mmCIF file of C-alpha atoms in Angstrom:
data_model
loop_
_atom_site.group_PDB
_atom_site.id
_atom_site.type_symbol
_atom_site.label_atom_id
_atom_site.label_comp_id
_atom_site.label_asym_id
_atom_site.label_seq_id
_atom_site.Cartn_x
_atom_site.Cartn_y
_atom_site.Cartn_z
ATOM 1 C CA MET J 21 -0.001 -0.002 -0.001
ATOM 2 C CA ARG J 22 1.223 3.479 -0.867
ATOM 3 C CA LEU J 23 2.237 5.590 2.118
ATOM 4 C CA ILE J 24 0.641 8.723 0.673
ATOM 5 C CA GLY J 25 -2.473 7.785 -1.223
ATOM 6 C CA LYS J 26 -5.011 9.754 -3.222
ATOM 7 C CA ALA J 27 -7.866 9.477 -0.735
ATOM 8 C CA GLU J 28 -8.006 11.468 2.504
ATOM 9 C CA VAL J 29 -7.925 8.708 5.107
ATOM 10 C CA ASN J 30 -6.207 10.419 8.076
ATOM 11 C CA THR J 31 -8.589 13.220 8.885
ATOM 12 C CA GLY J 32 -8.876 12.818 12.674
ATOM 13 C CA ARG J 33 -7.099 14.664 15.485
ATOM 14 C CA GLN J 34 -3.305 14.370 15.302
ATOM 15 C CA VAL J 35 -2.566 13.984 19.004
ATOM 16 C CA ASN J 36 1.228 13.955 18.496
ATOM 17 C CA LEU J 37 0.929 17.504 17.201
ATOM 18 C CA ASP J 38 -1.105 18.412 20.271
ATOM 19 C CA LEU J 39 1.749 17.219 22.461
ATOM 20 C CA ALA J 40 4.282 19.149 20.339
ATOM 21 C CA LYS J 41 2.176 22.313 20.848
ATOM 22 C CA VAL J 42 1.913 21.786 24.623
ATOM 23 C CA LEU J 43 5.672 21.365 24.903
ATOM 24 C CA ALA J 44 6.154 24.471 22.736
ATOM 25 C CA LEU J 45 3.779 26.440 24.969
ATOM 26 C CA PHE J 46 5.604 25.295 28.094
ATOM 27 C CA PHE J 47 8.989 26.454 26.797
ATOM 28 C CA MET J 48 7.573 29.733 25.514
ATOM 29 C CA VAL J 49 5.908 30.596 28.834
ATOM 30 C CA LEU J 50 8.963 29.482 30.800
ATOM 31 C CA SER J 51 11.156 31.898 28.843
ATOM 32 C CA HIS J 52 8.981 35.026 28.968
ATOM 33 C CA PRO J 53 9.858 36.095 32.534
ATOM 34 C CA PHE J 54 13.525 36.268 31.530
ATOM 35 C CA GLU J 55 12.623 38.981 29.007
ATOM 36 C CA TYR J 56 11.260 41.275 31.751
ATOM 37 C CA ASN J 57 13.329 40.884 34.897
ATOM 38 C CA GLY J 58 16.892 41.494 33.775
ATOM 39 C CA VAL J 59 18.272 37.988 34.451
ATOM 40 C CA SER J 60 21.039 37.037 32.005
ATOM 41 C CA ILE J 61 20.248 34.322 29.482
ATOM 42 C CA SER J 62 23.778 34.047 28.084
ATOM 43 C CA LYS J 63 24.732 30.828 29.894
ATOM 44 C CA GLY J 64 23.493 27.887 31.924
ATOM 45 C CA LEU J 65 19.904 26.776 32.272
ATOM 46 C CA PRO J 66 18.482 30.201 31.215
ATOM 47 C CA TRP J 67 20.407 29.909 27.933
ATOM 48 C CA LEU J 68 19.115 26.360 27.422
ATOM 49 C CA VAL J 69 15.509 27.372 28.080
ATOM 50 C CA THR J 70 15.733 30.369 25.760
ATOM 51 C CA PHE J 71 18.078 29.442 22.915
ATOM 52 C CA ILE J 72 16.997 25.812 22.642
ATOM 53 C CA GLY J 73 13.580 25.282 24.209
ATOM 54 C CA ALA J 74 11.910 28.633 23.528
ATOM 55 C CA HIS J 75 13.476 29.058 20.108
ATOM 56 C CA GLN J 76 13.594 25.901 18.004
ATOM 57 C CA PHE J 77 10.891 24.067 19.944
ATOM 58 C CA ALA J 78 8.362 26.872 20.467
ATOM 59 C CA ALA J 79 7.437 29.462 17.818
ATOM 60 C CA PRO J 80 8.417 27.321 14.778
ATOM 61 C CA VAL J 81 6.326 24.460 16.177
ATOM 62 C CA PHE J 82 3.330 26.765 16.621
ATOM 63 C CA MET J 83 3.606 28.134 13.107
ATOM 64 C CA LEU J 84 4.092 24.733 11.478
ATOM 65 C CA CYS J 85 1.099 23.420 13.450
ATOM 66 C CA MET J 86 -0.938 26.424 12.394
ATOM 67 C CA GLY J 87 -0.235 25.605 8.758
ATOM 68 C CA ILE J 88 -1.119 21.931 9.333
ATOM 69 C CA GLY J 89 -4.213 23.080 11.189
ATOM 70 C CA TYR J 90 -5.413 25.066 8.182
ATOM 71 C CA ALA J 91 -5.115 21.929 6.071
ATOM 72 C CA TYR J 92 -7.390 20.205 8.615
ATOM 73 C CA TRP J 93 -9.671 23.206 9.260
ATOM 74 C CA HIS J 94 -13.380 22.687 8.637
ATOM 75 C CA HIS J 95 -13.261 25.939 6.595
ATOM 76 C CA ARG J 96 -10.234 24.796 4.571
ATOM 77 C CA ALA J 97 -12.200 25.092 1.289
ATOM 78 C CA GLU J 98 -13.021 28.728 2.120
ATOM 79 C CA PRO J 99 -9.826 30.830 1.806
ATOM 80 C CA ALA J 100 -11.875 33.945 2.523
ATOM 81 C CA ALA J 101 -12.662 32.542 5.969
ATOM 82 C CA MET J 102 -8.929 32.141 6.501
ATOM 83 C CA CYS J 103 -8.444 35.793 5.631
ATOM 84 C CA ARG J 104 -11.190 36.875 8.027
ATOM 85 C CA ARG J 105 -9.657 34.832 10.826
ATOM 86 C CA GLY J 106 -6.297 36.402 10.073
ATOM 87 C CA LEU J 107 -7.798 39.858 10.391
ATOM 88 C CA ARG J 108 -9.286 38.982 13.776
ATOM 89 C CA LEU J 109 -5.904 37.674 14.977
ATOM 90 C CA PHE J 110 -4.166 40.809 13.738
ATOM 91 C CA LEU J 111 -6.567 43.128 15.553
ATOM 92 C CA ALA J 112 -6.384 40.984 18.713
ATOM 93 C CA ALA J 113 -2.600 41.323 18.583
ATOM 94 C CA TYR J 114 -2.736 45.066 19.011
ATOM 95 C CA ALA J 115 -5.407 44.796 21.695
ATOM 96 C CA LEU J 116 -2.961 42.505 23.567
ATOM 97 C CA ASN J 117 -0.173 45.100 22.994
ATOM 98 C CA LEU J 118 -2.342 47.743 24.701
ATOM 99 C CA PHE J 119 -3.032 45.396 27.596
ATOM 100 C CA ARG J 120 0.685 44.725 28.018
ATOM 101 C CA ALA J 121 1.476 48.432 27.741
ATOM 102 C CA LEU J 122 -1.093 49.302 30.409
ATOM 103 C CA GLY J 123 0.625 47.058 32.947
ATOM 104 C CA VAL J 124 3.997 48.730 32.290
ATOM 105 C CA LEU J 125 2.393 52.184 32.347
ATOM 106 C CA LEU J 126 0.780 51.559 35.718
ATOM 107 C CA ALA J 127 4.154 50.421 37.072
ATOM 108 C CA GLY J 128 5.581 53.739 35.900
ATOM 109 C CA VAL J 129 2.845 55.668 37.660
ATOM 110 C CA ALA J 130 3.316 53.675 40.865
ATOM 111 C CA THR J 131 7.105 54.007 40.985
ATOM 112 C CA GLY J 132 7.740 57.314 39.242
ATOM 113 C CA LYS J 133 10.291 55.664 36.967
ATOM 114 C CA ASP J 134 10.172 57.737 33.771
ATOM 115 C CA TYR J 135 11.783 55.097 31.563
ATOM 116 C CA LEU J 136 8.733 52.860 32.054
ATOM 117 C CA TYR J 137 6.613 55.316 30.055
ATOM 118 C CA GLY J 138 8.876 54.777 27.066
ATOM 119 C CA TRP J 139 8.792 51.036 27.731
ATOM 120 C CA ALA J 140 4.977 51.137 27.687
ATOM 121 C CA LEU J 141 5.123 52.827 24.275
ATOM 122 C CA ASP J 142 7.472 50.086 23.061
ATOM 123 C CA GLU J 143 4.970 47.429 24.203
ATOM 124 C CA THR J 144 2.281 49.199 22.158
ATOM 125 C CA VAL J 145 4.206 48.841 18.877
ATOM 126 C CA ILE J 146 5.991 45.554 19.492
ATOM 127 C CA ILE J 147 5.501 42.988 16.709
ATOM 128 C CA ASP J 148 4.919 39.610 18.270
ATOM 129 C CA ILE J 149 3.586 36.242 17.211
ATOM 130 C CA LEU J 150 -0.112 37.184 16.989
ATOM 131 C CA GLN J 151 0.597 39.938 14.462
ATOM 132 C CA PHE J 152 2.454 37.413 12.355
ATOM 133 C CA ALA J 153 -0.250 34.781 12.740
ATOM 134 C CA GLY J 154 -2.812 37.271 11.505
ATOM 135 C CA LEU J 155 -0.781 38.472 8.515
ATOM 136 C CA SER J 156 0.285 34.987 7.463
ATOM 137 C CA SER J 157 -3.330 33.744 7.610
ATOM 138 C CA ILE J 158 -4.418 36.658 5.419
ATOM 139 C CA LEU J 159 -1.591 36.060 2.960
ATOM 140 C CA LEU J 160 -2.113 32.300 2.726
ATOM 141 C CA GLY J 161 -5.840 32.807 2.295
ATOM 142 C CA ALA J 162 -5.253 35.354 -0.439
ATOM 143 C CA LEU J 163 -2.860 33.054 -2.323
ATOM 144 C CA LEU J 164 -5.404 30.194 -2.078
ATOM 145 C CA LEU J 165 -8.130 32.541 -3.313
ATOM 146 C CA LEU J 166 -6.012 33.055 -6.424
ATOM 147 C CA ARG J 167 -6.111 29.221 -6.873
ATOM 148 C CA LEU J 168 -2.346 29.011 -7.043
ATOM 149 C CA PRO J 169 -0.902 25.477 -6.942
ATOM 150 C CA TYR J 170 0.839 24.540 -3.721
ATOM 151 C CA TRP J 171 4.288 24.421 -5.345
ATOM 152 C CA SER J 172 4.004 28.060 -6.375
ATOM 153 C CA ILE J 173 2.943 29.103 -2.841
ATOM 154 C CA LEU J 174 5.936 27.210 -1.452
ATOM 155 C CA LEU J 175 8.276 28.939 -3.898
ATOM 156 C CA THR J 176 6.789 32.285 -2.901
ATOM 157 C CA ALA J 177 7.418 31.525 0.777
ATOM 158 C CA LEU J 178 10.978 30.396 0.007
ATOM 159 C CA ALA J 179 11.645 33.622 -1.931
ATOM 160 C CA MET J 180 10.251 35.643 0.966
ATOM 161 C CA SER J 181 12.507 33.766 3.382
ATOM 162 C CA LEU J 182 15.586 34.442 1.256
ATOM 163 C CA GLY J 183 14.621 38.095 0.992
ATOM 164 C CA GLY J 184 14.010 38.331 4.724
ATOM 165 C CA SER J 185 17.379 36.728 5.394
ATOM 166 C CA ALA J 186 19.036 39.722 3.759
ATOM 167 C CA ILE J 187 17.154 42.252 5.939
ATOM 168 C CA HIS J 188 18.529 41.545 9.380
ATOM 169 C CA MET J 189 18.287 43.788 12.466
ATOM 170 C CA VAL J 190 17.839 47.089 10.625
ATOM 171 C CA SER J 191 15.950 50.285 11.435
ATOM 172 C CA THR J 192 14.660 53.386 9.650
ATOM 173 C CA GLY J 193 15.342 55.472 12.762
ATOM 174 C CA ARG J 194 11.682 56.440 13.021
ATOM 175 C CA MET J 195 9.271 54.635 15.333
ATOM 176 C CA TRP J 196 6.158 54.592 13.161
ATOM 177 C CA SER J 197 7.930 53.567 9.976
ATOM 178 C CA ASP J 198 9.691 50.833 11.938
ATOM 179 C CA ALA J 199 6.322 49.741 13.377
ATOM 180 C CA ILE J 200 4.902 49.285 9.880
ATOM 181 C CA LEU J 201 7.951 47.853 8.130
ATOM 182 C CA GLY J 202 8.617 45.570 11.107
ATOM 183 C CA LEU J 203 5.480 43.623 10.281
ATOM 184 C CA PHE J 204 7.256 42.417 7.177
ATOM 185 C CA ALA J 205 11.038 42.667 7.705
ATOM 186 C CA GLY J 206 13.557 42.281 10.524
ATOM 187 C CA ILE J 207 13.392 45.645 12.307
ATOM 188 C CA ASN J 208 15.333 46.170 15.507
ATOM 189 C CA GLY J 209 15.012 49.891 16.290
ATOM 190 C CA GLU J 210 15.277 51.944 19.412
ATOM 191 C CA ASP J 211 11.524 51.629 20.038
ATOM 192 C CA VAL J 212 10.324 48.855 17.736
ATOM 193 C CA GLU J 213 11.331 45.206 17.872
ATOM 194 C CA SER J 214 9.983 42.901 15.215
ATOM 195 C CA TYR J 215 9.998 39.417 16.650
ATOM 196 C CA PHE J 216 8.095 37.745 13.834
ATOM 197 C CA PRO J 217 8.518 39.536 10.462
ATOM 198 C CA LEU J 218 6.321 38.052 7.728
ATOM 199 C CA LEU J 219 9.134 37.625 5.216
ATOM 200 C CA ASN J 220 11.178 35.457 7.552
ATOM 201 C CA TRP J 221 8.409 33.354 9.151
ATOM 202 C CA PHE J 222 5.876 32.698 6.401
ATOM 203 C CA ILE J 223 7.889 29.667 5.268
ATOM 204 C CA PHE J 224 6.821 27.808 8.411
ATOM 205 C CA VAL J 225 3.120 28.287 7.811
ATOM 206 C CA VAL J 226 3.411 27.225 4.175
ATOM 207 C CA ALA J 227 5.568 24.206 5.020
ATOM 208 C CA GLY J 228 3.026 23.212 7.658
ATOM 209 C CA TYR J 229 0.160 23.574 5.225
ATOM 210 C CA GLY J 230 1.939 21.236 2.815
ATOM 211 C CA MET J 231 2.575 18.733 5.632
ATOM 212 C CA GLY J 232 -1.098 18.854 6.537
ATOM 213 C CA ARG J 233 -2.167 18.103 2.996
ATOM 214 C CA MET J 234 0.162 15.136 3.013
ATOM 215 C CA LEU J 235 -0.941 13.930 6.463
ATOM 216 C CA ARG J 236 -4.577 13.854 5.410
ATOM 217 C CA ARG J 237 -3.642 11.267 2.748
ATOM 218 C CA CYS J 238 -1.250 9.226 4.890
ATOM 219 C CA THR J 239 -2.258 5.575 5.079
ATOM 220 C CA ASP J 240 0.203 4.595 7.855
ATOM 221 C CA THR J 241 1.387 7.255 10.289
ATOM 222 C CA ASP J 242 3.958 4.901 11.862
ATOM 223 C CA ARG J 243 5.699 4.457 8.535
ATOM 224 C CA LEU J 244 5.581 8.222 7.973
ATOM 225 C CA TRP J 245 6.812 9.485 11.330
ATOM 226 C CA LEU J 246 9.627 6.973 11.880
ATOM 227 C CA PRO J 247 11.923 8.167 9.049
ATOM 228 C CA LEU J 248 10.893 11.790 9.590
ATOM 229 C CA ALA J 249 11.709 11.637 13.287
ATOM 230 C CA LEU J 250 15.060 9.923 12.657
ATOM 231 C CA ALA J 251 16.067 12.322 9.897
ATOM 232 C CA GLY J 252 14.849 15.370 11.811
ATOM 233 C CA THR J 253 16.669 14.364 14.969
ATOM 234 C CA ALA J 254 19.913 13.626 13.133
ATOM 235 C CA ILE J 255 19.843 16.929 11.225
ATOM 236 C CA TYR J 256 18.875 19.031 14.218
ATOM 237 C CA LEU J 257 21.327 17.469 16.694
ATOM 238 C CA GLY J 258 24.159 17.346 14.163
ATOM 239 C CA TYR J 259 23.865 21.047 13.364
ATOM 240 C CA THR J 260 23.127 22.191 16.894
ATOM 241 C CA LEU J 261 26.112 20.378 18.410
ATOM 242 C CA TYR J 262 28.299 22.206 15.900
ATOM 243 C CA ALA J 263 26.658 25.647 15.735
ATOM 244 C CA ALA J 264 25.496 26.263 19.320
ATOM 245 C CA PRO J 265 28.968 26.234 20.998
ATOM 246 C CA ARG J 266 30.235 28.590 18.271
ATOM 247 C CA GLY J 267 27.293 31.016 18.456
ATOM 248 C CA ILE J 268 26.480 30.642 14.759
ATOM 249 C CA GLY J 269 23.300 32.162 13.321
ATOM 250 C CA MET J 270 20.286 31.727 15.577
ATOM 251 C CA PHE J 271 22.612 30.566 18.374
ATOM 252 C CA ASP J 272 24.369 33.936 18.546
ATOM 253 C CA ASP J 273 23.477 34.960 22.103
ATOM 254 C CA SER J 274 24.523 38.597 21.688
ATOM 255 C CA SER J 275 20.846 39.176 20.784
ATOM 256 C CA VAL J 276 17.755 36.970 20.582
ATOM 257 C CA MET J 277 16.989 38.814 17.339
ATOM 258 C CA HIS J 278 19.488 36.580 15.560
ATOM 259 C CA PHE J 279 16.816 33.913 16.042
ATOM 260 C CA TYR J 280 13.678 35.986 15.528
ATOM 261 C CA HIS J 281 15.000 37.494 12.264
ATOM 262 C CA ILE J 282 15.539 33.923 11.214
ATOM 263 C CA ARG J 283 17.438 33.127 8.039
ATOM 264 C CA THR J 284 16.516 30.375 5.597
ATOM 265 C CA GLY J 285 19.151 27.889 6.728
ATOM 266 C CA ASP J 286 18.136 28.185 10.352
ATOM 267 C CA ALA J 287 14.459 27.854 9.339
ATOM 268 C CA PHE J 288 15.336 24.505 7.772
ATOM 269 C CA ILE J 289 16.972 23.395 11.029
ATOM 270 C CA CYS J 290 13.884 24.434 12.973
ATOM 271 C CA ILE J 291 11.680 22.394 10.633
ATOM 272 C CA ALA J 292 13.938 19.420 11.325
ATOM 273 C CA ALA J 293 13.512 20.042 15.059
ATOM 274 C CA PHE J 294 9.769 20.011 14.569
ATOM 275 C CA LEU J 295 9.854 16.708 12.705
ATOM 276 C CA SER J 296 11.910 15.303 15.551
ATOM 277 C CA VAL J 297 9.556 16.351 18.347
ATOM 278 C CA ALA J 298 6.397 15.538 16.392
ATOM 279 C CA GLY J 299 7.696 12.126 15.407
ATOM 280 C CA ILE J 300 8.903 11.244 18.909
ATOM 281 C CA SER J 301 5.561 12.450 20.295
ATOM 282 C CA HIS J 302 3.743 10.133 17.874
ATOM 283 C CA PHE J 303 5.486 7.066 19.219
ATOM 284 C CA LEU J 304 5.325 8.171 22.848
ATOM 285 C CA LEU J 305 1.549 8.441 22.619
ATOM 286 C CA ARG J 306 0.843 5.228 20.703
ATOM 287 C CA ARG J 307 -0.205 3.346 23.838
ATOM 288 C CA ALA J 308 -0.822 6.314 26.140
ATOM 289 C CA PRO J 309 -3.928 6.133 28.383
ATOM 290 C CA ARG J 310 -6.925 7.902 26.960
ATOM 291 C CA ARG J 311 -7.136 10.157 29.999
ATOM 292 C CA LEU J 312 -3.610 11.423 29.293
ATOM 293 C CA THR J 313 -4.236 12.086 25.613
ATOM 294 C CA ALA J 314 -7.493 13.835 26.488
ATOM 295 C CA GLN J 315 -5.633 16.227 28.795
ATOM 296 C CA ILE J 316 -2.994 16.880 26.134
ATOM 297 C CA THR J 317 -5.694 17.596 23.555
ATOM 298 C CA ARG J 318 -7.544 19.855 25.994
ATOM 299 C CA CYS J 319 -4.387 21.867 26.705
ATOM 300 C CA ALA J 320 -3.584 22.114 22.976
ATOM 301 C CA SER J 321 -7.097 23.345 22.258
ATOM 302 C CA ASP J 322 -6.564 26.087 24.865
ATOM 303 C CA VAL J 323 -3.216 27.250 23.472
ATOM 304 C CA LEU J 324 -4.397 30.690 22.344
ATOM 305 C CA ARG J 325 -6.236 31.338 25.613
ATOM 306 C CA ILE J 326 -3.218 30.186 27.637
ATOM 307 C CA TYR J 327 -0.912 32.402 25.568
ATOM 308 C CA LEU J 328 -3.106 35.468 26.219
ATOM 309 C CA LEU J 329 -3.504 34.747 29.940
ATOM 310 C CA GLN J 330 0.172 34.213 30.630
ATOM 311 C CA TRP J 331 0.915 37.828 29.650
ATOM 312 C CA PHE J 332 -1.131 39.051 32.631
ATOM 313 C CA PHE J 333 1.101 37.126 34.987
ATOM 314 C CA VAL J 334 4.354 37.985 33.155
ATOM 315 C CA ILE J 335 3.719 41.700 32.676
ATOM 316 C CA TRP J 336 1.350 42.688 35.456
ATOM 317 C CA ILE J 337 2.512 40.396 38.276
ATOM 318 C CA ILE J 338 6.150 39.436 37.646
ATOM 319 C CA PHE J 339 7.392 42.576 35.898
ATOM 320 C CA ALA J 340 5.175 45.432 37.104
ATOM 321 C CA LEU J 341 4.256 44.393 40.671
ATOM 322 C CA MET J 342 7.151 42.184 41.809
ATOM 323 C CA HIS J 343 10.099 43.494 39.835
ATOM 324 C CA GLN J 344 9.312 47.217 39.543
ATOM 325 C CA VAL J 345 7.005 48.112 42.447
ATOM 326 C CA MET J 346 8.185 45.658 45.109
ATOM 327 C CA GLY J 347 11.815 45.578 43.889
ATOM 328 C CA PHE J 348 12.074 41.810 44.014
ATOM 329 C CA ARG J 349 15.430 40.652 42.655
ATOM 330 C CA PHE J 350 15.004 37.553 40.515
ATOM 331 C CA THR J 351 17.642 34.868 40.148
ATOM 332 C CA PRO J 352 17.737 32.288 37.324
ATOM 333 C CA GLU J 353 16.180 29.780 39.727
ATOM 334 C CA THR J 354 13.339 32.000 40.891
ATOM 335 C CA THR J 355 12.686 33.094 37.298
ATOM 336 C CA LEU J 356 12.302 29.504 36.201
ATOM 337 C CA LEU J 357 10.013 28.809 39.135
ATOM 338 C CA ALA J 358 7.929 31.850 38.276
ATOM 339 C CA GLY J 359 7.697 30.714 34.648
ATOM 340 C CA GLY J 360 6.536 27.257 35.719
ATOM 341 C CA LEU J 361 3.916 28.732 38.012
ATOM 342 C CA VAL J 362 2.707 31.035 35.255
ATOM 343 C CA PHE J 363 2.281 28.054 32.950
ATOM 344 C CA VAL J 364 0.241 26.072 35.489
ATOM 345 C CA ALA J 365 -1.932 29.062 36.434
ATOM 346 C CA SER J 366 -2.617 29.968 32.796
ATOM 347 C CA VAL J 367 -3.557 26.377 31.910
ATOM 348 C CA LEU J 368 -5.997 26.207 34.800
ATOM 349 C CA LEU J 369 -7.529 29.619 34.213
ATOM 350 C CA ALA J 370 -8.083 28.853 30.541
ATOM 351 C CA ARG J 371 -10.505 26.138 31.589
ATOM 352 C CA VAL J 372 -12.825 28.304 33.703
ATOM 353 C CA LYS J 373 -15.306 31.024 32.818
ATOM 354 C CA PRO J 374 -15.036 33.682 31.568
ATOM 355 C CA PHE J 375 -11.621 32.839 30.148
ATOM 356 C CA SER J 376 -12.766 29.550 28.602
ATOM 357 C CA ARG J 377 -15.096 31.561 26.392
ATOM 358 C CA ILE J 378 -12.316 33.578 24.738
ATOM 359 C CA ARG J 379 -12.596 33.157 20.965
ATOM 360 C CA ILE J 380 -10.691 34.859 18.184
#
């Protein structure tokens, strides 16, 4: 029997991808407190959490899974619906920016620290993962509306990645032009930081969409994930063991922007890392108890709500209240503990009203 047939026979929930998303969410949340309390991430466990866990195994996993999810979406035959969802995500991103900025602003009012007012403005124009998710959904929907074949969409994404690779940590010197251009290219200005420029990251969504189309026609997921997991693990570990100690590319710890303004070669390594974790997750869950897989699926279904909720704890509690107002001095250990507690609290809150009703 052919591994990838013509009929769509694998249309159910892909629980291994749910586990990959939960692990990605855990690393992402664990890393966020480090961005706001001044603890160094250049060595030790903080470096490992940030430059390994929160980089290769977080955002790329989310974006690849988003692309796969669109291939499985019940509106997949309606590209216009994809565009509308993208617009909602894009608008929600700036609503979240304002919420984050308000927490920093109140800390400035409470402490009288003038620099926090500028920080609040920076939070208003920051370009984070929700802005990218919205723009990439709109762009993918638009390309599908044009009825372009998948290979041409993939070539478009590859060309964008190559173009984005050439625009690395630049600035126009003006906040508002940086805030606009940063949606598309790797801006790192005095006020604007573009963490997820469209040119650099669209390749993940398109690659995921192609994987999803293939997965739907897979007749034997064991036969599919075994070679993918082995190849992905070998490629990722082989490159990482060479590049990480030397600070090459996305492992350059002089700035996290070397990862977020990701170049094409590093994007390929991140895709290999995704294949590794998704494939290993597939085999780990083959005989897992149903209660366990149900909890994993529930958590994966709540990913967006958990992501939104964790910013309240990170910005309002850890940064504004504890770090700025109370003057609490974080260590690497207490920062990791705080990140773990934020993850648990956000997961639990996402399951209760009114937070369980959040929809975008």
